[in-house]
Amino acid sequence: MRSLSYVAGAAALVLAAAVPAAAADDPGFTIKDPRITESSGLAASRAHPGVYWTHNDQDQPLIYGIDSRTGETVATITLQGVGEPRDMEAISVGRDGSIYVGDIGDNLDGSWDHVWIYRFPEPKQLRDQTVRATQFTVRYADGARNAEALMVHPVTGRVYIASKNEDGGGLYEGPAKLSASGANVFRRIAEVPWVTDGAFSPDGKELVLRSYFSARAYEWKDGRPGADSRVRAPIQQQAESVTYALDGTALMFGSEGEQSDVQRVEVETDGKGSGTGGSGDRSTPGGGAEAAGDGGDRGAVTYGLLVVVGGTALVLGVKRLLRRG
């Protein structure tokens, strides 16, 4: 939510001093395009290695391709045939080579009885162009809600949405195949924490969900999230996006703001060549607070958790005031 950025930023600065940053060989990149001030979604291109797709949290149907080597925009895609977006919040690249954009935000937590997903083929050439997109209407089986995370499973092609709520959200499963005629009903399949974005691993075996102050990886089996583990996400001014690098060796974490940074965090394996959780911190979905960490950083993370609680309370307090206003 834009109006909370300064609050989240202040909390992040305090927390950054309390919790050690995750080590990364590659520091990532900075989005240099002055038009991109509220990068709210991030997806690794399949057709163009090293390019990441993003968009503003806004009502303009524009998608930007960013070269991670330079941080420069190498393609601006204008969507045609989708009407005027309301609150684009998420982006994902599917197994069919299409880009999916989630116009799923609803900061009033249920003011719209439907939201939209836009789908278009990933461009073969990196240049400014206008493309025709297919628009899908989405409704939730248990009523309207706010959401900022849309994920397309890389094996099944099924679309999932994670809702965002201060008391915890839900993970919603779409139909096996989206239909452009009529509403696509998404059904709640699991409880999840406050979520600002999410991404499946390239092999489809894990789902990572992030929030303003943390991230977790869930084992994915038989179409459902299982045991989860802590992901060492970086502290950012307004933590809005996450995606896997194309080869699955790292997670890329993005933030809103002018000249915003995308930080790379190497994926920690479990010794079997898979998994993002390296701390052995496994529990059931939505099952409690972040783990204390390992060895010498235990005290720092414990203190950091106290800061998170205080910062979250501040954010939620401001949110309530804004709603009343």
PDB file of C-alpha atoms in Angstrom:
ATOM      1  CA  MET A   1       0.000   0.000   0.000  1.00  0.00           C
ATOM      2  CA  ARG A   2       1.589   3.261  -1.162  1.00  0.00           C
ATOM      3  CA  SER A   3       0.618   5.340   1.881  1.00  0.00           C
ATOM      4  CA  LEU A   4       2.420   2.943   4.202  1.00  0.00           C
ATOM      5  CA  SER A   5       5.778   3.070   2.415  1.00  0.00           C
ATOM      6  CA  TYR A   6       7.353   5.596   4.780  1.00  0.00           C
ATOM      7  CA  VAL A   7       6.268   3.563   7.814  1.00  0.00           C
ATOM      8  CA  ALA A   8       7.553   0.292   6.375  1.00  0.00           C
ATOM      9  CA  GLY A   9      10.753   2.038   5.366  1.00  0.00           C
ATOM     10  CA  ALA A  10      11.391   3.331   8.871  1.00  0.00           C
ATOM     11  CA  ALA A  11      10.799  -0.087  10.387  1.00  0.00           C
ATOM     12  CA  ALA A  12      13.066  -1.671   7.783  1.00  0.00           C
ATOM     13  CA  LEU A  13      15.935   0.672   8.637  1.00  0.00           C
ATOM     14  CA  VAL A  14      15.783  -0.306  12.298  1.00  0.00           C
ATOM     15  CA  LEU A  15      15.457  -3.999  11.496  1.00  0.00           C
ATOM     16  CA  ALA A  16      18.350  -3.879   9.035  1.00  0.00           C
ATOM     17  CA  ALA A  17      20.622  -2.872  11.897  1.00  0.00           C
ATOM     18  CA  ALA A  18      19.386  -5.781  14.002  1.00  0.00           C
ATOM     19  CA  VAL A  19      19.437  -8.695  11.548  1.00  0.00           C
ATOM     20  CA  PRO A  20      22.496  -9.699   9.503  1.00  0.00           C
ATOM     21  CA  ALA A  21      21.929  -9.373   5.757  1.00  0.00           C
ATOM     22  CA  ALA A  22      21.909 -12.527   3.646  1.00  0.00           C
ATOM     23  CA  ALA A  23      25.151 -13.180   1.848  1.00  0.00           C
ATOM     24  CA  ALA A  24      25.010 -13.053  -1.942  1.00  0.00           C
ATOM     25  CA  ASP A  25      27.747 -13.325  -4.533  1.00  0.00           C
ATOM     26  CA  ASP A  26      25.743 -11.191  -6.951  1.00  0.00           C
ATOM     27  CA  PRO A  27      24.356  -7.946  -5.474  1.00  0.00           C
ATOM     28  CA  GLY A  28      21.546  -7.847  -8.059  1.00  0.00           C
ATOM     29  CA  PHE A  29      20.731  -4.638  -9.903  1.00  0.00           C
ATOM     30  CA  THR A  30      19.076  -1.247  -9.646  1.00  0.00           C
ATOM     31  CA  ILE A  31      16.042  -0.359 -11.763  1.00  0.00           C
ATOM     32  CA  LYS A  32      17.111   2.873 -13.445  1.00  0.00           C
ATOM     33  CA  ASP A  33      14.001   3.779 -15.445  1.00  0.00           C
ATOM     34  CA  PRO A  34      12.523   6.979 -13.888  1.00  0.00           C
ATOM     35  CA  ARG A  35       9.043   5.816 -14.913  1.00  0.00           C
ATOM     36  CA  ILE A  36       9.267   2.824 -12.581  1.00  0.00           C
ATOM     37  CA  THR A  37       8.633   4.232  -9.124  1.00  0.00           C
ATOM     38  CA  GLU A  38       6.406   1.503  -7.668  1.00  0.00           C
ATOM     39  CA  SER A  39       7.744  -1.810  -8.931  1.00  0.00           C
ATOM     40  CA  SER A  40       5.190  -4.196  -7.483  1.00  0.00           C
ATOM     41  CA  GLY A  41       5.878  -7.472  -9.283  1.00  0.00           C
ATOM     42  CA  LEU A  42       8.911  -9.278 -10.684  1.00  0.00           C
ATOM     43  CA  ALA A  43       9.308 -12.254 -13.036  1.00  0.00           C
ATOM     44  CA  ALA A  44      12.334 -13.764 -14.765  1.00  0.00           C
ATOM     45  CA  SER A  45      11.995 -13.934 -18.533  1.00  0.00           C
ATOM     46  CA  ARG A  46      12.133 -17.412 -20.066  1.00  0.00           C
ATOM     47  CA  ALA A  47      12.768 -16.186 -23.586  1.00  0.00           C
ATOM     48  CA  HIS A  48      15.471 -13.660 -22.680  1.00  0.00           C
ATOM     49  CA  PRO A  49      17.878 -14.847 -19.936  1.00  0.00           C
ATOM     50  CA  GLY A  50      18.951 -12.025 -17.658  1.00  0.00           C
ATOM     51  CA  VAL A  51      15.824  -9.954 -18.312  1.00  0.00           C
ATOM     52  CA  TYR A  52      13.194  -9.381 -15.612  1.00  0.00           C
ATOM     53  CA  TRP A  53       9.640  -8.188 -16.205  1.00  0.00           C
ATOM     54  CA  THR A  54       8.092  -5.681 -13.816  1.00  0.00           C
ATOM     55  CA  HIS A  55       5.311  -3.094 -13.638  1.00  0.00           C
ATOM     56  CA  ASN A  56       4.182  -0.225 -11.473  1.00  0.00           C
ATOM     57  CA  ASP A  57       1.477  -0.490  -8.834  1.00  0.00           C
ATOM     58  CA  GLN A  58      -0.840   1.648 -10.963  1.00  0.00           C
ATOM     59  CA  ASP A  59      -3.678   1.806 -13.490  1.00  0.00           C
ATOM     60  CA  GLN A  60      -1.634   1.946 -16.696  1.00  0.00           C
ATOM     61  CA  PRO A  61      -1.320  -1.270 -18.765  1.00  0.00           C
ATOM     62  CA  LEU A  62       2.485  -1.058 -19.067  1.00  0.00           C
ATOM     63  CA  ILE A  63       5.006  -3.852 -18.539  1.00  0.00           C
ATOM     64  CA  TYR A  64       8.755  -3.195 -18.488  1.00  0.00           C
ATOM     65  CA  GLY A  65      11.613  -5.533 -19.381  1.00  0.00           C
ATOM     66  CA  ILE A  66      14.764  -4.788 -17.352  1.00  0.00           C
ATOM     67  CA  ASP A  67      18.254  -5.995 -18.261  1.00  0.00           C
ATOM     68  CA  SER A  68      19.784  -7.204 -14.998  1.00  0.00           C
ATOM     69  CA  ARG A  69      23.323  -6.494 -16.252  1.00  0.00           C
ATOM     70  CA  THR A  70      22.671  -2.765 -16.586  1.00  0.00           C
ATOM     71  CA  GLY A  71      19.377  -2.038 -14.808  1.00  0.00           C
ATOM     72  CA  GLU A  72      18.151  -0.376 -17.997  1.00  0.00           C
ATOM     73  CA  THR A  73      14.740  -0.901 -19.594  1.00  0.00           C
ATOM     74  CA  VAL A  74      15.096  -2.848 -22.838  1.00  0.00           C
ATOM     75  CA  ALA A  75      11.375  -3.187 -23.671  1.00  0.00           C
ATOM     76  CA  THR A  76       8.158  -1.393 -22.769  1.00  0.00           C
ATOM     77  CA  ILE A  77       5.041  -3.463 -23.458  1.00  0.00           C
ATOM     78  CA  THR A  78       1.655  -1.746 -23.750  1.00  0.00           C
ATOM     79  CA  LEU A  79      -1.273  -4.108 -23.211  1.00  0.00           C
ATOM     80  CA  GLN A  80      -4.185  -3.746 -25.588  1.00  0.00           C
ATOM     81  CA  GLY A  81      -7.689  -5.134 -25.163  1.00  0.00           C
ATOM     82  CA  VAL A  82      -7.784  -5.217 -21.354  1.00  0.00           C
ATOM     83  CA  GLY A  83      -9.564  -1.988 -20.488  1.00  0.00           C
ATOM     84  CA  GLU A  84      -8.131   0.194 -17.729  1.00  0.00           C
ATOM     85  CA  PRO A  85      -6.380  -1.745 -14.948  1.00  0.00           C
ATOM     86  CA  ARG A  86      -7.267  -0.864 -11.357  1.00  0.00           C
ATOM     87  CA  ASP A  87      -4.364  -2.110  -9.238  1.00  0.00           C
ATOM     88  CA  MET A  88      -1.743  -4.299 -10.913  1.00  0.00           C
ATOM     89  CA  GLU A  89       0.209  -6.106  -8.203  1.00  0.00           C
ATOM     90  CA  ALA A  90       1.867  -9.255  -9.550  1.00  0.00           C
ATOM     91  CA  ILE A  91       3.462 -10.840 -12.599  1.00  0.00           C
ATOM     92  CA  SER A  92       4.537 -14.382 -13.489  1.00  0.00           C
ATOM     93  CA  VAL A  93       5.763 -16.269 -16.558  1.00  0.00           C
ATOM     94  CA  GLY A  94       3.922 -19.528 -17.255  1.00  0.00           C
ATOM     95  CA  ARG A  95       5.048 -22.810 -18.758  1.00  0.00           C
ATOM     96  CA  ASP A  96       3.206 -21.911 -21.984  1.00  0.00           C
ATOM     97  CA  GLY A  97       5.596 -19.004 -22.569  1.00  0.00           C
ATOM     98  CA  SER A  98       2.947 -16.450 -21.624  1.00  0.00           C
ATOM     99  CA  ILE A  99       3.227 -13.604 -19.140  1.00  0.00           C
ATOM    100  CA  TYR A 100       0.452 -13.401 -16.540  1.00  0.00           C
ATOM    101  CA  VAL A 101      -0.290 -10.077 -14.834  1.00  0.00           C
ATOM    102  CA  GLY A 102      -2.422  -9.919 -11.703  1.00  0.00           C
ATOM    103  CA  ASP A 103      -4.686  -6.868 -11.521  1.00  0.00           C
ATOM    104  CA  ILE A 104      -5.701  -8.185  -8.107  1.00  0.00           C
ATOM    105  CA  GLY A 105      -5.066  -5.398  -5.604  1.00  0.00           C
ATOM    106  CA  ASP A 106      -7.906  -4.094  -3.444  1.00  0.00           C
ATOM    107  CA  ASN A 107      -6.682  -1.857  -0.643  1.00  0.00           C
ATOM    108  CA  LEU A 108     -10.193  -1.593   0.801  1.00  0.00           C
ATOM    109  CA  ASP A 109     -10.211  -5.370   1.422  1.00  0.00           C
ATOM    110  CA  GLY A 110     -13.283  -6.383  -0.514  1.00  0.00           C
ATOM    111  CA  SER A 111     -14.651  -3.361  -2.342  1.00  0.00           C
ATOM    112  CA  TRP A 112     -14.568  -5.147  -5.732  1.00  0.00           C
ATOM    113  CA  ASP A 113     -16.510  -8.336  -6.328  1.00  0.00           C
ATOM    114  CA  HIS A 114     -14.095  -9.351  -9.075  1.00  0.00           C
ATOM    115  CA  VAL A 115     -10.515  -8.730 -10.186  1.00  0.00           C
ATOM    116  CA  TRP A 116      -8.611  -9.561 -13.373  1.00  0.00           C
ATOM    117  CA  ILE A 117      -5.700 -11.520 -14.762  1.00  0.00           C
ATOM    118  CA  TYR A 118      -4.121 -10.485 -18.074  1.00  0.00           C
ATOM    119  CA  ARG A 119      -2.200 -12.951 -20.223  1.00  0.00           C
ATOM    120  CA  PHE A 120      -0.079 -12.343 -23.311  1.00  0.00           C
ATOM    121  CA  PRO A 121       2.736 -14.188 -25.126  1.00  0.00           C
ATOM    122  CA  GLU A 122       6.206 -13.232 -24.000  1.00  0.00           C
ATOM    123  CA  PRO A 123       7.643 -11.056 -26.798  1.00  0.00           C
ATOM    124  CA  LYS A 124      10.260 -12.724 -28.992  1.00  0.00           C
ATOM    125  CA  GLN A 125      12.037  -9.423 -29.528  1.00  0.00           C
ATOM    126  CA  LEU A 126      13.049  -6.938 -26.846  1.00  0.00           C
ATOM    127  CA  ARG A 127      11.667  -3.623 -28.105  1.00  0.00           C
ATOM    128  CA  ASP A 128       8.861  -1.217 -27.324  1.00  0.00           C
ATOM    129  CA  GLN A 129       5.627  -2.687 -28.662  1.00  0.00           C
ATOM    130  CA  THR A 130       1.880  -3.026 -28.183  1.00  0.00           C
ATOM    131  CA  VAL A 131       0.485  -6.521 -27.669  1.00  0.00           C
ATOM    132  CA  ARG A 132      -3.056  -7.858 -27.410  1.00  0.00           C
ATOM    133  CA  ALA A 133      -3.727  -9.554 -24.090  1.00  0.00           C
ATOM    134  CA  THR A 134      -6.485 -11.886 -22.947  1.00  0.00           C
ATOM    135  CA  GLN A 135      -8.428 -10.709 -19.901  1.00  0.00           C
ATOM    136  CA  PHE A 136      -9.747 -13.187 -17.336  1.00  0.00           C
ATOM    137  CA  THR A 137     -12.294 -12.302 -14.650  1.00  0.00           C
ATOM    138  CA  VAL A 138     -11.510 -13.697 -11.196  1.00  0.00           C
ATOM    139  CA  ARG A 139     -13.810 -14.203  -8.215  1.00  0.00           C
ATOM    140  CA  TYR A 140     -13.042 -15.851  -4.874  1.00  0.00           C
ATOM    141  CA  ALA A 141     -15.307 -18.618  -3.596  1.00  0.00           C
ATOM    142  CA  ASP A 142     -15.380 -17.059  -0.107  1.00  0.00           C
ATOM    143  CA  GLY A 143     -15.849 -13.428  -1.114  1.00  0.00           C
ATOM    144  CA  ALA A 144     -13.829 -10.445  -2.305  1.00  0.00           C
ATOM    145  CA  ARG A 145     -10.422  -9.688  -0.814  1.00  0.00           C
ATOM    146  CA  ASN A 146      -7.140  -7.875  -1.301  1.00  0.00           C
ATOM    147  CA  ALA A 147      -4.199  -9.702  -2.903  1.00  0.00           C
ATOM    148  CA  GLU A 148      -0.720  -8.911  -4.183  1.00  0.00           C
ATOM    149  CA  ALA A 149       0.733 -12.323  -5.115  1.00  0.00           C
ATOM    150  CA  LEU A 150       0.007 -14.342  -8.261  1.00  0.00           C
ATOM    151  CA  MET A 151       1.985 -17.475  -9.102  1.00  0.00           C
ATOM    152  CA  VAL A 152       1.802 -19.805 -12.120  1.00  0.00           C
ATOM    153  CA  HIS A 153       2.988 -23.348 -11.452  1.00  0.00           C
ATOM    154  CA  PRO A 154       5.766 -24.185 -13.944  1.00  0.00           C
ATOM    155  CA  VAL A 155       4.642 -27.813 -14.404  1.00  0.00           C
ATOM    156  CA  THR A 156       0.842 -27.809 -14.243  1.00  0.00           C
ATOM    157  CA  GLY A 157       0.278 -24.262 -15.507  1.00  0.00           C
ATOM    158  CA  ARG A 158      -2.334 -23.687 -12.794  1.00  0.00           C
ATOM    159  CA  VAL A 159      -2.624 -20.150 -11.398  1.00  0.00           C
ATOM    160  CA  TYR A 160      -2.583 -19.403  -7.663  1.00  0.00           C
ATOM    161  CA  ILE A 161      -3.254 -16.184  -5.742  1.00  0.00           C
ATOM    162  CA  ALA A 162      -2.248 -15.385  -2.158  1.00  0.00           C
ATOM    163  CA  SER A 163      -4.426 -12.838  -0.398  1.00  0.00           C
ATOM    164  CA  LYS A 164      -3.059 -10.119   1.871  1.00  0.00           C
ATOM    165  CA  ASN A 165      -4.564  -9.487   5.284  1.00  0.00           C
ATOM    166  CA  GLU A 166      -3.161  -8.147   8.553  1.00  0.00           C
ATOM    167  CA  ASP A 167      -4.498 -11.235  10.369  1.00  0.00           C
ATOM    168  CA  GLY A 168      -3.117 -13.666   7.775  1.00  0.00           C
ATOM    169  CA  GLY A 169      -4.238 -14.502   4.285  1.00  0.00           C
ATOM    170  CA  GLY A 170      -5.223 -17.473   2.182  1.00  0.00           C
ATOM    171  CA  LEU A 171      -3.726 -19.339  -0.755  1.00  0.00           C
ATOM    172  CA  TYR A 172      -6.260 -19.658  -3.581  1.00  0.00           C
ATOM    173  CA  GLU A 173      -6.238 -22.170  -6.419  1.00  0.00           C
ATOM    174  CA  GLY A 174      -7.639 -21.270  -9.815  1.00  0.00           C
ATOM    175  CA  PRO A 175      -9.341 -23.669 -12.238  1.00  0.00           C
ATOM    176  CA  ALA A 176      -7.180 -26.100 -14.220  1.00  0.00           C
ATOM    177  CA  LYS A 177      -7.606 -23.839 -17.226  1.00  0.00           C
ATOM    178  CA  LEU A 178      -8.592 -20.183 -17.185  1.00  0.00           C
ATOM    179  CA  SER A 179     -11.629 -19.197 -19.228  1.00  0.00           C
ATOM    180  CA  ALA A 180     -12.031 -15.835 -20.960  1.00  0.00           C
ATOM    181  CA  SER A 181     -15.822 -16.207 -20.838  1.00  0.00           C
ATOM    182  CA  GLY A 182     -17.448 -15.963 -17.434  1.00  0.00           C
ATOM    183  CA  ALA A 183     -15.775 -15.785 -14.031  1.00  0.00           C
ATOM    184  CA  ASN A 184     -12.896 -17.991 -12.910  1.00  0.00           C
ATOM    185  CA  VAL A 185     -13.557 -19.025  -9.309  1.00  0.00           C
ATOM    186  CA  PHE A 186     -10.498 -19.315  -7.081  1.00  0.00           C
ATOM    187  CA  ARG A 187     -10.894 -21.531  -4.015  1.00  0.00           C
ATOM    188  CA  ARG A 188      -9.003 -21.314  -0.714  1.00  0.00           C
ATOM    189  CA  ILE A 189      -6.693 -24.297  -0.187  1.00  0.00           C
ATOM    190  CA  ALA A 190      -4.412 -23.151   2.640  1.00  0.00           C
ATOM    191  CA  GLU A 191      -3.804 -20.475   5.253  1.00  0.00           C
ATOM    192  CA  VAL A 192      -0.738 -18.284   4.746  1.00  0.00           C
ATOM    193  CA  PRO A 193       0.785 -15.253   6.523  1.00  0.00           C
ATOM    194  CA  TRP A 194       0.624 -11.651   5.297  1.00  0.00           C
ATOM    195  CA  VAL A 195       1.908 -11.909   1.700  1.00  0.00           C
ATOM    196  CA  THR A 196       3.140  -9.221  -0.708  1.00  0.00           C
ATOM    197  CA  ASP A 197       4.404 -11.579  -3.434  1.00  0.00           C
ATOM    198  CA  GLY A 198       5.301 -15.172  -4.201  1.00  0.00           C
ATOM    199  CA  ALA A 199       7.013 -17.429  -6.724  1.00  0.00           C
ATOM    200  CA  PHE A 200       7.351 -21.117  -7.571  1.00  0.00           C
ATOM    201  CA  SER A 201      10.789 -22.633  -8.034  1.00  0.00           C
ATOM    202  CA  PRO A 202      11.528 -23.521 -11.690  1.00  0.00           C
ATOM    203  CA  ASP A 203      11.038 -27.224 -10.945  1.00  0.00           C
ATOM    204  CA  GLY A 204       7.730 -26.539  -9.182  1.00  0.00           C
ATOM    205  CA  LYS A 205       8.807 -28.247  -5.958  1.00  0.00           C
ATOM    206  CA  GLU A 206       8.736 -25.162  -3.724  1.00  0.00           C
ATOM    207  CA  LEU A 207       6.672 -22.034  -3.287  1.00  0.00           C
ATOM    208  CA  VAL A 208       8.246 -18.930  -1.749  1.00  0.00           C
ATOM    209  CA  LEU A 209       6.013 -16.299  -0.173  1.00  0.00           C
ATOM    210  CA  ARG A 210       7.354 -12.988   1.111  1.00  0.00           C
ATOM    211  CA  SER A 211       5.971 -10.212   3.281  1.00  0.00           C
ATOM    212  CA  TYR A 212       7.295  -6.824   4.347  1.00  0.00           C
ATOM    213  CA  PHE A 213       9.631  -8.323   6.941  1.00  0.00           C
ATOM    214  CA  SER A 214      10.176 -12.009   6.138  1.00  0.00           C
ATOM    215  CA  ALA A 215       9.885 -14.823   3.601  1.00  0.00           C
ATOM    216  CA  ARG A 216       9.176 -18.544   3.794  1.00  0.00           C
ATOM    217  CA  ALA A 217       9.567 -21.484   1.417  1.00  0.00           C
ATOM    218  CA  TYR A 218       6.885 -24.181   1.313  1.00  0.00           C
ATOM    219  CA  GLU A 219       7.405 -27.686   0.014  1.00  0.00           C
ATOM    220  CA  TRP A 220       4.945 -28.209  -2.861  1.00  0.00           C
ATOM    221  CA  LYS A 221       3.449 -31.662  -3.332  1.00  0.00           C
ATOM    222  CA  ASP A 222       0.228 -32.858  -4.933  1.00  0.00           C
ATOM    223  CA  GLY A 223      -0.932 -29.309  -5.516  1.00  0.00           C
ATOM    224  CA  ARG A 224      -0.693 -28.218  -1.889  1.00  0.00           C
ATOM    225  CA  PRO A 225       1.882 -26.439   0.321  1.00  0.00           C
ATOM    226  CA  GLY A 226       3.555 -28.589   2.944  1.00  0.00           C
ATOM    227  CA  ALA A 227       6.318 -28.061   5.490  1.00  0.00           C
ATOM    228  CA  ASP A 228       7.890 -24.618   5.409  1.00  0.00           C
ATOM    229  CA  SER A 229      11.244 -23.092   6.220  1.00  0.00           C
ATOM    230  CA  ARG A 230      12.645 -19.612   6.742  1.00  0.00           C
ATOM    231  CA  VAL A 231      14.193 -17.859   3.742  1.00  0.00           C
ATOM    232  CA  ARG A 232      16.905 -15.296   4.454  1.00  0.00           C
ATOM    233  CA  ALA A 233      15.253 -12.390   2.694  1.00  0.00           C
ATOM    234  CA  PRO A 234      16.918  -8.964   2.598  1.00  0.00           C
ATOM    235  CA  ILE A 235      15.491  -6.004   4.469  1.00  0.00           C
ATOM    236  CA  GLN A 236      14.129  -3.456   1.973  1.00  0.00           C
ATOM    237  CA  GLN A 237      12.329  -0.139   2.132  1.00  0.00           C
ATOM    238  CA  GLN A 238       9.027  -1.614   0.966  1.00  0.00           C
ATOM    239  CA  ALA A 239       9.349  -5.328   0.249  1.00  0.00           C
ATOM    240  CA  GLU A 240       6.996  -5.914  -2.660  1.00  0.00           C
ATOM    241  CA  SER A 241       8.257  -8.615  -5.023  1.00  0.00           C
ATOM    242  CA  VAL A 242      10.127 -11.881  -5.373  1.00  0.00           C
ATOM    243  CA  THR A 243      10.993 -14.270  -8.194  1.00  0.00           C
ATOM    244  CA  TYR A 244      13.440 -17.050  -8.895  1.00  0.00           C
ATOM    245  CA  ALA A 245      16.348 -16.507 -11.237  1.00  0.00           C
ATOM    246  CA  LEU A 246      15.807 -18.462 -14.448  1.00  0.00           C
ATOM    247  CA  ASP A 247      18.180 -21.275 -13.417  1.00  0.00           C
ATOM    248  CA  GLY A 248      16.678 -21.549  -9.933  1.00  0.00           C
ATOM    249  CA  THR A 249      19.974 -20.915  -8.135  1.00  0.00           C
ATOM    250  CA  ALA A 250      18.880 -17.654  -6.537  1.00  0.00           C
ATOM    251  CA  LEU A 251      15.886 -15.620  -5.438  1.00  0.00           C
ATOM    252  CA  MET A 252      15.530 -12.021  -6.594  1.00  0.00           C
ATOM    253  CA  PHE A 253      13.849  -9.679  -4.099  1.00  0.00           C
ATOM    254  CA  GLY A 254      12.460  -6.310  -5.251  1.00  0.00           C
ATOM    255  CA  SER A 255      11.138  -3.169  -3.605  1.00  0.00           C
ATOM    256  CA  GLU A 256       9.111  -0.104  -4.513  1.00  0.00           C
ATOM    257  CA  GLY A 257      10.567   3.380  -4.868  1.00  0.00           C
ATOM    258  CA  GLU A 258      12.614   5.377  -7.360  1.00  0.00           C
ATOM    259  CA  GLN A 259      15.868   3.673  -8.384  1.00  0.00           C
ATOM    260  CA  SER A 260      14.772   0.627  -6.408  1.00  0.00           C
ATOM    261  CA  ASP A 261      17.160  -2.264  -5.858  1.00  0.00           C
ATOM    262  CA  VAL A 262      16.587  -5.887  -6.772  1.00  0.00           C
ATOM    263  CA  GLN A 263      18.703  -8.012  -4.437  1.00  0.00           C
ATOM    264  CA  ARG A 264      19.917 -11.507  -5.240  1.00  0.00           C
ATOM    265  CA  VAL A 265      19.982 -14.179  -2.525  1.00  0.00           C
ATOM    266  CA  GLU A 266      21.529 -17.537  -3.327  1.00  0.00           C
ATOM    267  CA  VAL A 267      19.225 -20.511  -2.791  1.00  0.00           C
ATOM    268  CA  GLU A 268      20.356 -22.665   0.112  1.00  0.00           C
ATOM    269  CA  THR A 269      20.040 -26.370  -0.638  1.00  0.00           C
ATOM    270  CA  ASP A 270      19.268 -29.226   1.726  1.00  0.00           C
ATOM    271  CA  GLY A 271      22.193 -31.272   0.491  1.00  0.00           C
ATOM    272  CA  LYS A 272      20.024 -33.045  -2.082  1.00  0.00           C
ATOM    273  CA  GLY A 273      20.181 -30.282  -4.661  1.00  0.00           C
ATOM    274  CA  SER A 274      16.828 -28.713  -3.874  1.00  0.00           C
ATOM    275  CA  GLY A 275      15.170 -26.394  -1.420  1.00  0.00           C
ATOM    276  CA  THR A 276      15.611 -22.816  -0.266  1.00  0.00           C
ATOM    277  CA  GLY A 277      15.543 -23.388   3.459  1.00  0.00           C
ATOM    278  CA  GLY A 278      18.998 -24.103   4.795  1.00  0.00           C
ATOM    279  CA  SER A 279      18.342 -23.678   8.509  1.00  0.00           C
ATOM    280  CA  GLY A 280      16.318 -26.835   9.095  1.00  0.00           C
ATOM    281  CA  ASP A 281      13.486 -24.607  10.297  1.00  0.00           C
ATOM    282  CA  ARG A 282      10.512 -26.662   9.083  1.00  0.00           C
ATOM    283  CA  SER A 283       6.931 -26.470  10.271  1.00  0.00           C
ATOM    284  CA  THR A 284       3.394 -26.728   8.968  1.00  0.00           C
ATOM    285  CA  PRO A 285       1.971 -23.980   6.663  1.00  0.00           C
ATOM    286  CA  GLY A 286       1.265 -20.800   8.592  1.00  0.00           C
ATOM    287  CA  GLY A 287       2.649 -22.449  11.684  1.00  0.00           C
ATOM    288  CA  GLY A 288       4.101 -19.721  13.824  1.00  0.00           C
ATOM    289  CA  ALA A 289       6.859 -17.158  14.037  1.00  0.00           C
ATOM    290  CA  GLU A 290      10.195 -17.065  12.283  1.00  0.00           C
ATOM    291  CA  ALA A 291      12.900 -19.332  13.629  1.00  0.00           C
ATOM    292  CA  ALA A 292      15.532 -17.808  15.847  1.00  0.00           C
ATOM    293  CA  GLY A 293      18.353 -18.666  13.463  1.00  0.00           C
ATOM    294  CA  ASP A 294      21.574 -20.537  13.905  1.00  0.00           C
ATOM    295  CA  GLY A 295      24.597 -20.066  16.120  1.00  0.00           C
ATOM    296  CA  GLY A 296      25.835 -16.537  16.698  1.00  0.00           C
ATOM    297  CA  ASP A 297      22.955 -14.715  15.002  1.00  0.00           C
ATOM    298  CA  ARG A 298      20.314 -16.135  17.338  1.00  0.00           C
ATOM    299  CA  GLY A 299      20.260 -13.116  19.615  1.00  0.00           C
ATOM    300  CA  ALA A 300      20.286 -10.641  16.735  1.00  0.00           C
ATOM    301  CA  VAL A 301      17.338 -12.314  15.062  1.00  0.00           C
ATOM    302  CA  THR A 302      15.447 -12.518  18.346  1.00  0.00           C
ATOM    303  CA  TYR A 303      15.920  -8.787  18.803  1.00  0.00           C
ATOM    304  CA  GLY A 304      15.005  -8.304  15.174  1.00  0.00           C
ATOM    305  CA  LEU A 305      11.731 -10.108  15.741  1.00  0.00           C
ATOM    306  CA  LEU A 306      10.847  -7.639  18.470  1.00  0.00           C
ATOM    307  CA  VAL A 307      11.515  -4.823  16.020  1.00  0.00           C
ATOM    308  CA  VAL A 308       9.361  -6.585  13.431  1.00  0.00           C
ATOM    309  CA  VAL A 309       6.493  -6.836  15.892  1.00  0.00           C
ATOM    310  CA  GLY A 310       6.789  -3.157  16.745  1.00  0.00           C
ATOM    311  CA  GLY A 311       7.154  -2.132  13.117  1.00  0.00           C
ATOM    312  CA  THR A 312       4.222  -4.289  12.047  1.00  0.00           C
ATOM    313  CA  ALA A 313       2.051  -2.859  14.797  1.00  0.00           C
ATOM    314  CA  LEU A 314       2.959   0.640  13.625  1.00  0.00           C
ATOM    315  CA  VAL A 315       2.117  -0.217  10.011  1.00  0.00           C
ATOM    316  CA  LEU A 316      -1.203  -1.798  10.938  1.00  0.00           C
ATOM    317  CA  GLY A 317      -2.084   1.101  13.211  1.00  0.00           C
ATOM    318  CA  VAL A 318      -1.541   3.587  10.402  1.00  0.00           C
ATOM    319  CA  LYS A 319      -3.539   1.345   8.069  1.00  0.00           C
ATOM    320  CA  ARG A 320      -6.505   1.353  10.401  1.00  0.00           C
ATOM    321  CA  LEU A 321      -6.357   5.125  10.737  1.00  0.00           C
ATOM    322  CA  LEU A 322      -6.278   5.525   6.966  1.00  0.00           C
ATOM    323  CA  ARG A 323      -9.324   3.322   6.594  1.00  0.00           C
ATOM    324  CA  ARG A 324     -11.259   5.321   9.160  1.00  0.00           C
ATOM    325  CA  GLY A 325     -10.232   8.502   7.389  1.00  0.00           C
TER     326      GLY A 325
END
